mmCIF file of C-alpha atoms and ligand atoms in Angstrom:
data_model
loop_
_atom_site.group_PDB
_atom_site.id
_atom_site.type_symbol
_atom_site.label_atom_id
_atom_site.label_comp_id
_atom_site.label_asym_id
_atom_site.label_seq_id
_atom_site.Cartn_x
_atom_site.Cartn_y
_atom_site.Cartn_z
ATOM 1 C CA MET A 1 32.864 21.308 -69.264
ATOM 2 C CA GLU A 2 32.223 22.433 -65.690
ATOM 3 C CA GLU A 3 32.001 19.549 -63.241
ATOM 4 C CA LYS A 4 28.550 18.740 -61.944
ATOM 5 C CA LYS A 5 27.854 19.940 -58.391
ATOM 6 C CA ARG A 6 27.684 17.148 -55.829
ATOM 7 C CA LEU A 7 24.358 17.393 -54.038
ATOM 8 C CA LEU A 8 22.806 15.288 -51.302
ATOM 9 C CA LEU A 9 19.057 14.711 -51.043
ATOM 10 C CA LEU A 10 17.870 13.717 -47.572
ATOM 11 C CA THR A 11 14.295 12.431 -47.652
ATOM 12 C CA THR A 12 11.978 12.588 -44.642
ATOM 13 C CA GLY A 13 8.556 11.756 -46.172
ATOM 14 C CA GLY A 14 5.634 14.166 -46.687
ATOM 15 C CA THR A 15 3.200 14.503 -49.552
ATOM 16 C CA ILE A 16 5.998 14.813 -52.091
ATOM 17 C CA ALA A 17 6.918 11.156 -51.465
ATOM 18 C CA SER A 18 3.373 9.913 -50.804
ATOM 19 C CA VAL A 19 1.251 7.384 -52.617
ATOM 20 C CA PRO A 20 -2.432 6.563 -52.062
ATOM 21 C CA GLY A 21 -2.913 3.956 -49.293
ATOM 22 C CA ALA A 22 -5.997 2.353 -47.716
ATOM 23 C CA ASP A 23 -6.706 5.422 -45.505
ATOM 24 C CA GLY A 24 -5.382 8.242 -47.665
ATOM 25 C CA LEU A 25 -1.965 9.476 -48.745
ATOM 26 C CA GLU A 26 0.979 7.797 -46.995
ATOM 27 C CA PRO A 27 4.636 8.704 -47.399
ATOM 28 C CA LYS A 28 6.769 6.068 -49.151
ATOM 29 C CA ARG A 29 10.277 6.103 -50.483
ATOM 30 C CA SER A 30 8.656 5.579 -53.861
ATOM 31 C CA GLU A 31 10.056 4.929 -57.297
ATOM 32 C CA VAL A 32 8.457 8.208 -58.301
ATOM 33 C CA MET A 33 10.899 10.136 -56.105
ATOM 34 C CA GLU A 34 13.771 8.203 -57.712
ATOM 35 C CA ARG A 35 12.432 8.875 -61.190
ATOM 36 C CA GLU A 36 12.355 12.613 -60.575
ATOM 37 C CA VAL A 37 15.832 12.659 -59.088
ATOM 38 C CA ASN A 38 17.121 10.631 -62.050
ATOM 39 C CA GLN A 39 15.988 13.332 -64.444
ATOM 40 C CA LEU A 40 17.941 15.906 -62.441
ATOM 41 C CA ARG A 41 21.067 13.761 -62.620
ATOM 42 C CA SER A 42 21.831 15.213 -66.038
ATOM 43 C CA TYR A 43 22.456 18.529 -64.226
ATOM 44 C CA TYR A 44 23.807 17.469 -60.846
ATOM 45 C CA ASN A 45 25.637 14.570 -59.241
ATOM 46 C CA ILE A 46 22.941 13.558 -56.729
ATOM 47 C CA THR A 47 23.129 11.110 -53.829
ATOM 48 C CA VAL A 48 19.905 10.171 -52.022
ATOM 49 C CA ARG A 49 19.659 9.111 -48.363
ATOM 50 C CA ASP A 50 16.469 8.372 -46.451
ATOM 51 C CA VAL A 51 16.426 9.867 -42.980
ATOM 52 C CA LEU A 52 12.726 9.429 -42.104
ATOM 53 C CA CYS A 53 9.524 8.418 -43.826
ATOM 54 C CA LEU A 54 6.809 10.382 -42.026
ATOM 55 C CA ASP A 55 3.878 12.654 -42.612
ATOM 56 C CA SER A 56 5.345 15.848 -41.164
ATOM 57 C CA SER A 57 2.462 16.110 -38.677
ATOM 58 C CA ASN A 58 4.265 13.256 -36.901
ATOM 59 C CA ILE A 59 7.664 14.942 -36.813
ATOM 60 C CA THR A 60 8.834 15.838 -33.299
ATOM 61 C CA PRO A 61 11.775 17.842 -31.877
ATOM 62 C CA GLU A 62 13.755 14.592 -31.582
ATOM 63 C CA GLN A 63 13.520 14.246 -35.328
ATOM 64 C CA TRP A 64 14.675 17.841 -35.817
ATOM 65 C CA LEU A 65 17.835 16.754 -33.988
ATOM 66 C CA LEU A 66 18.175 13.721 -36.250
ATOM 67 C CA ILE A 67 17.759 15.823 -39.396
ATOM 68 C CA ALA A 68 20.274 18.431 -38.149
ATOM 69 C CA GLU A 69 22.765 15.730 -37.196
ATOM 70 C CA SER A 70 22.393 14.010 -40.578
ATOM 71 C CA ILE A 71 23.060 17.301 -42.369
ATOM 72 C CA PHE A 72 26.062 18.081 -40.172
ATOM 73 C CA THR A 73 27.722 14.676 -40.388
ATOM 74 C CA LEU A 74 27.029 13.951 -44.055
ATOM 75 C CA ARG A 75 27.743 17.387 -45.518
ATOM 76 C CA SER A 76 31.453 17.024 -46.240
ATOM 77 C CA GLY A 77 32.035 16.160 -49.867
ATOM 78 C CA TYR A 78 28.799 17.847 -50.968
ATOM 79 C CA ASP A 79 28.267 21.304 -52.414
ATOM 80 C CA GLY A 80 24.754 21.499 -51.011
ATOM 81 C CA ILE A 81 21.925 19.570 -49.384
ATOM 82 C CA VAL A 82 18.217 19.339 -50.204
ATOM 83 C CA VAL A 83 15.831 18.021 -47.542
ATOM 84 C CA SER A 84 12.458 16.807 -48.799
ATOM 85 C CA HIS A 85 9.828 17.187 -46.070
ATOM 86 C CA GLY A 86 6.073 17.378 -45.566
ATOM 87 C CA THR A 87 4.781 20.899 -45.883
ATOM 88 C CA ASP A 88 2.617 20.986 -42.746
ATOM 89 C CA THR A 89 5.437 21.416 -40.246
ATOM 90 C CA MET A 90 8.271 22.266 -42.623
ATOM 91 C CA ALA A 91 8.502 25.875 -41.373
ATOM 92 C CA TYR A 92 9.055 24.554 -37.826
ATOM 93 C CA THR A 93 11.711 22.064 -38.927
ATOM 94 C CA ALA A 94 13.481 24.616 -41.122
ATOM 95 C CA SER A 95 13.469 27.131 -38.241
ATOM 96 C CA ALA A 96 14.667 24.573 -35.673
ATOM 97 C CA VAL A 97 17.450 23.315 -37.961
ATOM 98 C CA THR A 98 18.569 26.939 -38.448
ATOM 99 C CA PHE A 99 19.230 27.251 -34.704
ATOM 100 C CA LEU A 100 20.688 23.746 -34.355
ATOM 101 C CA LEU A 101 23.216 24.378 -37.146
ATOM 102 C CA PRO A 102 24.670 27.865 -36.648
ATOM 103 C CA ASP A 103 27.144 29.030 -39.292
ATOM 104 C CA ILE A 104 26.377 26.063 -41.526
ATOM 105 C CA ASP A 105 28.890 26.095 -44.377
ATOM 106 C CA VAL A 106 26.780 24.654 -47.224
ATOM 107 C CA PRO A 107 23.334 25.541 -48.591
ATOM 108 C CA VAL A 108 20.637 23.433 -46.905
ATOM 109 C CA VAL A 109 17.314 23.712 -48.728
ATOM 110 C CA PHE A 110 14.027 22.299 -47.479
ATOM 111 C CA THR A 111 11.274 21.572 -49.972
ATOM 112 C CA GLY A 112 8.117 19.520 -50.458
ATOM 113 C CA SER A 113 4.936 19.652 -52.499
ATOM 114 C CA GLN A 114 1.203 20.053 -52.243
ATOM 115 C CA LEU A 115 0.503 17.245 -54.719
ATOM 116 C CA PRO A 116 2.540 14.016 -54.626
ATOM 117 C CA LEU A 117 5.193 13.461 -57.288
ATOM 118 C CA ALA A 118 3.066 10.468 -58.238
ATOM 119 C CA ASP A 119 0.395 12.870 -59.529
ATOM 120 C CA VAL A 120 0.800 14.100 -63.092
ATOM 121 C CA LEU A 121 -0.030 17.660 -61.964
ATOM 122 C CA SER A 122 2.407 17.662 -59.021
ATOM 123 C CA ASP A 123 4.218 20.835 -58.047
ATOM 124 C CA GLY A 124 7.008 18.595 -56.684
ATOM 125 C CA PRO A 125 9.236 18.585 -59.809
ATOM 126 C CA ASP A 126 9.313 22.381 -59.900
ATOM 127 C CA ASN A 127 9.975 22.677 -56.169
ATOM 128 C CA LEU A 128 12.764 20.103 -56.315
ATOM 129 C CA ARG A 129 14.379 21.911 -59.229
ATOM 130 C CA THR A 130 14.344 25.228 -57.377
ATOM 131 C CA ALA A 131 15.701 23.539 -54.251
ATOM 132 C CA PHE A 132 18.525 21.813 -56.150
ATOM 133 C CA ALA A 133 19.417 25.065 -57.929
ATOM 134 C CA MET A 134 19.701 26.832 -54.565
ATOM 135 C CA ALA A 135 21.672 23.910 -53.122
ATOM 136 C CA ALA A 136 24.080 24.261 -56.062
ATOM 137 C CA SER A 137 24.383 28.033 -55.581
ATOM 138 C CA GLY A 138 27.253 27.879 -53.082
ATOM 139 C CA LYS A 139 25.357 30.204 -50.690
ATOM 140 C CA PRO A 140 25.431 28.729 -47.158
ATOM 141 C CA GLY A 141 22.376 28.926 -44.924
ATOM 142 C CA VAL A 142 19.147 27.096 -44.150
ATOM 143 C CA PHE A 143 16.470 27.848 -46.746
ATOM 144 C CA LEU A 144 13.031 26.731 -47.841
ATOM 145 C CA ALA A 145 12.223 26.552 -51.560
ATOM 146 C CA PHE A 146 8.653 26.505 -52.818
ATOM 147 C CA ASP A 147 6.798 27.764 -55.860
ATOM 148 C CA ARG A 148 9.992 29.127 -57.475
ATOM 149 C CA LYS A 149 10.859 31.200 -54.426
ATOM 150 C CA VAL A 150 13.579 30.592 -51.862
ATOM 151 C CA MET A 151 13.308 32.049 -48.364
ATOM 152 C CA LEU A 152 15.241 31.818 -45.120
ATOM 153 C CA GLY A 153 13.990 28.750 -43.250
ATOM 154 C CA CYS A 154 13.574 30.872 -40.107
ATOM 155 C CA ARG A 155 11.323 33.372 -41.933
ATOM 156 C CA SER A 156 9.078 30.839 -43.650
ATOM 157 C CA VAL A 157 5.420 30.272 -42.779
ATOM 158 C CA LYS A 158 2.908 27.913 -44.388
ATOM 159 C CA LEU A 159 -0.065 30.031 -45.444
ATOM 160 C CA ARG A 160 -2.095 27.791 -47.719
ATOM 161 C CA ALA A 161 -3.416 24.260 -47.251
ATOM 162 C CA THR A 162 -3.714 23.479 -50.965
ATOM 163 C CA GLY A 163 -2.468 26.445 -53.037
ATOM 164 C CA PHE A 164 0.865 25.926 -54.764
ATOM 165 C CA ASN A 165 2.175 29.236 -53.359
ATOM 166 C CA ALA A 166 1.912 27.637 -49.942
ATOM 167 C CA PHE A 167 4.791 29.424 -48.177
ATOM 168 C CA GLU A 168 5.604 33.036 -47.575
ATOM 169 C CA SER A 169 8.727 34.750 -46.326
ATOM 170 C CA VAL A 170 7.421 36.833 -43.439
ATOM 171 C CA ASN A 171 9.008 40.222 -42.736
ATOM 172 C CA ALA A 172 12.002 39.384 -44.961
ATOM 173 C CA ARG A 173 12.666 39.524 -48.693
ATOM 174 C CA TYR A 174 13.137 36.271 -50.600
ATOM 175 C CA ALA A 175 16.669 34.910 -50.525
ATOM 176 C CA ALA A 176 16.240 33.972 -54.196
ATOM 177 C CA THR A 177 13.625 33.779 -56.925
ATOM 178 C CA VAL A 178 13.455 31.961 -60.235
ATOM 179 C CA THR A 179 12.925 34.342 -63.130
ATOM 180 C CA GLY A 180 13.522 34.301 -66.866
ATOM 181 C CA LEU A 181 17.153 34.958 -65.917
ATOM 182 C CA GLY A 182 17.421 31.813 -63.812
ATOM 183 C CA LEU A 183 17.954 31.710 -60.043
ATOM 184 C CA ARG A 184 18.460 35.292 -58.814
ATOM 185 C CA VAL A 185 19.946 35.394 -55.318
ATOM 186 C CA ASP A 186 19.510 38.484 -53.112
ATOM 187 C CA GLU A 187 22.850 38.596 -51.283
ATOM 188 C CA SER A 188 21.527 41.085 -48.725
ATOM 189 C CA VAL A 189 19.151 38.449 -47.315
ATOM 190 C CA LEU A 190 21.730 35.678 -46.842
ATOM 191 C CA PRO A 191 22.731 34.900 -43.250
ATOM 192 C CA ARG A 192 26.201 36.128 -42.219
ATOM 193 C CA ARG A 193 28.556 33.415 -41.022
ATOM 194 C CA ARG A 194 30.458 34.323 -37.880
ATOM 195 C CA GLY A 195 32.520 31.198 -37.281
ATOM 196 C CA GLU A 196 32.892 27.490 -37.916
ATOM 197 C CA ALA A 197 29.813 25.356 -38.554
ATOM 198 C CA LYS A 198 28.516 23.826 -35.337
ATOM 199 C CA LEU A 199 25.905 21.255 -34.333
ATOM 200 C CA TYR A 200 23.746 21.591 -31.225
ATOM 201 C CA THR A 201 22.422 18.250 -30.039
ATOM 202 C CA ARG A 202 19.821 19.344 -27.509
ATOM 203 C CA ILE A 203 16.453 21.024 -27.739
ATOM 204 C CA SER A 204 13.716 21.390 -25.116
ATOM 205 C CA SER A 205 10.054 20.537 -25.639
ATOM 206 C CA ASP A 206 9.030 22.480 -22.520
ATOM 207 C CA VAL A 207 7.802 25.510 -24.438
ATOM 208 C CA PHE A 208 4.116 26.370 -24.771
ATOM 209 C CA LEU A 209 2.531 28.489 -27.475
ATOM 210 C CA LEU A 210 -0.285 30.597 -26.070
ATOM 211 C CA LYS A 211 -2.583 32.585 -28.303
ATOM 212 C CA LEU A 212 -4.390 35.329 -26.387
ATOM 213 C CA THR A 213 -8.122 35.571 -26.867
ATOM 214 C CA PRO A 214 -10.399 38.217 -25.373
ATOM 215 C CA GLY A 215 -11.399 37.064 -21.886
ATOM 216 C CA LEU A 216 -8.757 34.306 -21.620
ATOM 217 C CA SER A 217 -8.561 33.049 -18.036
ATOM 218 C CA PRO A 218 -5.341 34.158 -16.288
ATOM 219 C CA LYS A 219 -5.373 30.754 -14.568
ATOM 220 C CA ILE A 220 -3.769 29.396 -17.704
ATOM 221 C CA PHE A 221 -0.417 30.758 -16.491
ATOM 222 C CA ASP A 222 -0.717 28.897 -13.169
ATOM 223 C CA ALA A 223 -1.507 25.736 -15.082
ATOM 224 C CA LEU A 224 1.544 26.178 -17.322
ATOM 225 C CA VAL A 225 3.814 26.785 -14.308
ATOM 226 C CA ASP A 226 2.379 23.668 -12.614
ATOM 227 C CA MET A 227 2.920 21.604 -15.741
ATOM 228 C CA GLY A 228 6.626 22.395 -15.663
ATOM 229 C CA TYR A 229 6.886 24.531 -18.773
ATOM 230 C CA ARG A 230 10.115 26.516 -18.947
ATOM 231 C CA GLY A 231 9.153 28.840 -21.761
ATOM 232 C CA ILE A 232 6.019 30.453 -23.171
ATOM 233 C CA VAL A 233 5.630 32.156 -26.519
ATOM 234 C CA MET A 234 2.630 34.400 -26.191
ATOM 235 C CA GLU A 235 0.948 35.639 -29.344
ATOM 236 C CA ALA A 236 -0.481 38.928 -28.124
ATOM 237 C CA PHE A 237 -2.795 41.325 -29.963
ATOM 238 C CA GLY A 238 -1.586 43.744 -32.645
ATOM 239 C CA LEU A 239 1.573 45.543 -31.601
ATOM 240 C CA GLY A 240 1.789 43.335 -28.533
ATOM 241 C CA GLY A 241 -1.049 44.254 -26.211
ATOM 242 C CA MET A 242 -2.846 42.011 -23.776
ATOM 243 C CA ASN A 243 -5.832 42.395 -21.492
ATOM 244 C CA ILE A 244 -4.183 43.998 -18.467
ATOM 245 C CA LEU A 245 -7.425 44.235 -16.556
ATOM 246 C CA HIS A 246 -8.806 40.997 -15.068
ATOM 247 C CA GLN A 247 -5.557 39.745 -13.406
ATOM 248 C CA GLY A 248 -3.889 38.718 -16.666
ATOM 249 C CA LEU A 249 -0.673 40.389 -15.540
ATOM 250 C CA ASP A 250 -0.563 38.545 -12.217
ATOM 251 C CA GLY A 251 -0.423 35.247 -14.064
ATOM 252 C CA ILE A 252 2.483 36.417 -16.202
ATOM 253 C CA ARG A 253 4.278 37.873 -13.186
ATOM 254 C CA LYS A 254 4.060 34.503 -11.444
ATOM 255 C CA ALA A 255 5.371 32.718 -14.529
ATOM 256 C CA VAL A 256 8.326 35.116 -14.928
ATOM 257 C CA ASN A 257 9.114 34.918 -11.179
ATOM 258 C CA ALA A 258 9.096 31.126 -11.494
ATOM 259 C CA GLY A 259 11.965 31.458 -13.998
ATOM 260 C CA ILE A 260 9.865 30.933 -17.117
ATOM 261 C CA SER A 261 10.966 32.898 -20.181
ATOM 262 C CA VAL A 262 7.929 34.569 -21.760
ATOM 263 C CA VAL A 263 8.443 35.762 -25.331
ATOM 264 C CA VAL A 264 5.743 38.062 -26.708
ATOM 265 C CA THR A 265 5.010 38.053 -30.429
ATOM 266 C CA THR A 266 1.958 39.270 -32.304
ATOM 267 C CA GLN A 267 -1.016 37.455 -33.790
ATOM 268 C CA CYS A 268 -0.595 39.635 -36.879
ATOM 269 C CA LEU A 269 1.401 37.772 -39.475
ATOM 270 C CA TYR A 270 3.187 40.837 -40.779
ATOM 271 C CA ASP A 271 5.155 43.637 -39.112
ATOM 272 C CA SER A 272 6.620 43.720 -35.663
ATOM 273 C CA ALA A 273 5.341 43.543 -32.095
ATOM 274 C CA ASN A 274 6.509 46.593 -30.133
ATOM 275 C CA LEU A 275 5.534 46.583 -26.504
ATOM 276 C CA GLY A 276 6.663 50.162 -25.946
ATOM 277 C CA VAL A 277 3.785 51.773 -27.839
ATOM 278 C CA TYR A 278 0.650 51.100 -25.755
ATOM 279 C CA GLN A 279 0.099 51.054 -22.027
ATOM 280 C CA VAL A 280 -1.155 47.453 -22.343
ATOM 281 C CA GLY A 281 2.246 46.518 -23.810
ATOM 282 C CA SER A 282 4.449 48.600 -21.476
ATOM 283 C CA ARG A 283 2.957 46.837 -18.470
ATOM 284 C CA LEU A 284 4.101 43.546 -19.935
ATOM 285 C CA LEU A 285 7.631 44.859 -20.432
ATOM 286 C CA GLU A 286 7.799 45.967 -16.796
ATOM 287 C CA LEU A 287 7.126 42.363 -15.808
ATOM 288 C CA GLY A 288 10.225 41.169 -17.616
ATOM 289 C CA VAL A 289 8.819 39.551 -20.735
ATOM 290 C CA ILE A 290 11.025 39.259 -23.811
ATOM 291 C CA GLN A 291 10.113 41.033 -27.050
ATOM 292 C CA GLY A 292 9.719 38.666 -29.996
ATOM 293 C CA ARG A 293 9.505 41.670 -32.344
ATOM 294 C CA ASP A 294 9.091 40.603 -35.991
ATOM 295 C CA MET A 295 9.870 36.896 -35.606
ATOM 296 C CA THR A 296 7.494 34.285 -36.942
ATOM 297 C CA THR A 297 5.811 32.119 -34.334
ATOM 298 C CA GLU A 298 7.735 29.129 -35.697
ATOM 299 C CA ALA A 299 11.057 30.918 -35.268
ATOM 300 C CA ALA A 300 10.178 32.246 -31.792
ATOM 301 C CA MET A 301 9.085 28.792 -30.622
ATOM 302 C CA THR A 302 12.110 26.939 -31.973
ATOM 303 C CA LYS A 303 14.591 29.616 -30.850
ATOM 304 C CA LEU A 304 13.197 29.392 -27.312
ATOM 305 C CA MET A 305 13.202 25.570 -27.435
ATOM 306 C CA TRP A 306 16.822 25.693 -28.591
ATOM 307 C CA ALA A 307 17.887 28.269 -25.962
ATOM 308 C CA ILE A 308 16.225 26.347 -23.118
ATOM 309 C CA GLY A 309 17.727 23.127 -24.507
ATOM 310 C CA GLN A 310 21.186 24.666 -23.930
ATOM 311 C CA ASN A 311 20.175 25.370 -20.308
ATOM 312 C CA MET A 312 20.593 29.106 -20.768
ATOM 313 C CA ALA A 313 19.592 31.236 -17.789
ATOM 314 C CA PRO A 314 16.619 33.613 -18.343
ATOM 315 C CA GLU A 315 19.015 36.592 -18.715
ATOM 316 C CA GLU A 316 21.027 34.769 -21.385
ATOM 317 C CA ILE A 317 17.804 33.902 -23.180
ATOM 318 C CA ARG A 318 16.815 37.567 -23.129
ATOM 319 C CA ALA A 319 20.214 38.503 -24.606
ATOM 320 C CA VAL A 320 19.974 35.874 -27.335
ATOM 321 C CA PHE A 321 16.512 37.125 -28.312
ATOM 322 C CA ALA A 322 17.825 40.676 -28.613
ATOM 323 C CA ARG A 323 19.987 39.722 -31.587
ATOM 324 C CA SER A 324 19.666 37.965 -34.876
ATOM 325 C CA LEU A 325 21.429 34.609 -35.054
ATOM 326 C CA ALA A 326 20.573 33.783 -38.660
ATOM 327 C CA GLY A 327 18.263 36.516 -39.971
ATOM 328 C CA GLU A 328 15.223 35.453 -37.900
ATOM 329 C CA ILE A 329 14.726 38.921 -36.373
ATOM 330 C CA ALA A 330 15.319 42.420 -37.754
ATOM 331 C CA GLU A 331 18.563 43.913 -36.444
ATOM 332 C CA GLU A 332 17.861 47.073 -34.412
HETATM 333 N N1 LIG B 401 0.486 16.131 -44.419
HETATM 334 C C1 LIG B 401 1.592 16.353 -45.337
HETATM 335 C C2 LIG B 401 2.856 16.499 -44.523
HETATM 336 O O1 LIG B 401 3.100 17.531 -43.959
HETATM 337 C C3 LIG B 401 1.335 17.569 -46.159
HETATM 338 C C4 LIG B 401 2.374 17.862 -47.191
HETATM 339 O O2 LIG B 401 3.458 17.351 -47.236
HETATM 340 O O3 LIG B 401 2.075 18.746 -48.051
HETATM 341 O O4 LIG B 401 3.610 15.559 -44.430
#
């Protein structure tokens, strides 16, 4: 008989591990989580470690570092790792961990649930099973498993507050799906490893996400410069346009001249920003902004936080955004 795969479950809290408390659902390292894992022990050799016990709304960049470090230091001796996590900020954590752990050499699969495992109708058992199957697949990378689909962590976005198909893989095919044939992996989606696994231990919180709205005051850029931000991800309109009348460009010019990296993505969930198409986009390019192309907001934010955390100069940041590190951006 084939030996069982050795898998590590790192728990961080979230609905999946929550039980009703005085003020609503609170994460607990509950017996229910243990019970579910025990059932899976007939398929896999599972070790459980608690890293955090938080609603993911309370997870900060410092905790992304802790999760990445736990994965990196504990991974030897395991065939794969599952990280249970609240769904609300899971796409951010999965994206950040992707950049903090380049060339990771084991599958790392984030998952959670919309209904706690303690609820008889929970989607948690299914999600855990998909996550463990991917963790046992031998395909390295950082993934997110939900509703029988597995996607790259850096392409995942939470779309639904209650629906079980809560996550979508944006601008990228699924890395794997569960069908009547079992777990079907799409090899073409898997990230390419280019070297030894590595852990980055720094990330910057000095990045602001700015969503353009018609008539937005250009003074916002002065305020962001004054507040000491070192990076801005700007969700522009459609293909990447902004209101170039009304001094909007002056604000961006000042920010770029102050050494702030401005990455422009689109408010549209699907397809790519392309600043070369409209005059309102070309003007932005002339100012020296960086194209975020088809990246998700979560990936653009965490990639910029990671790049600034490594103290990269603006030109290095531009170069790093021009290429895909782990499948987060379409190769040109
Ligand atoms: N508020 C919860 C969390 O993100 C939601 C969930 O896990 O589904 O921790």
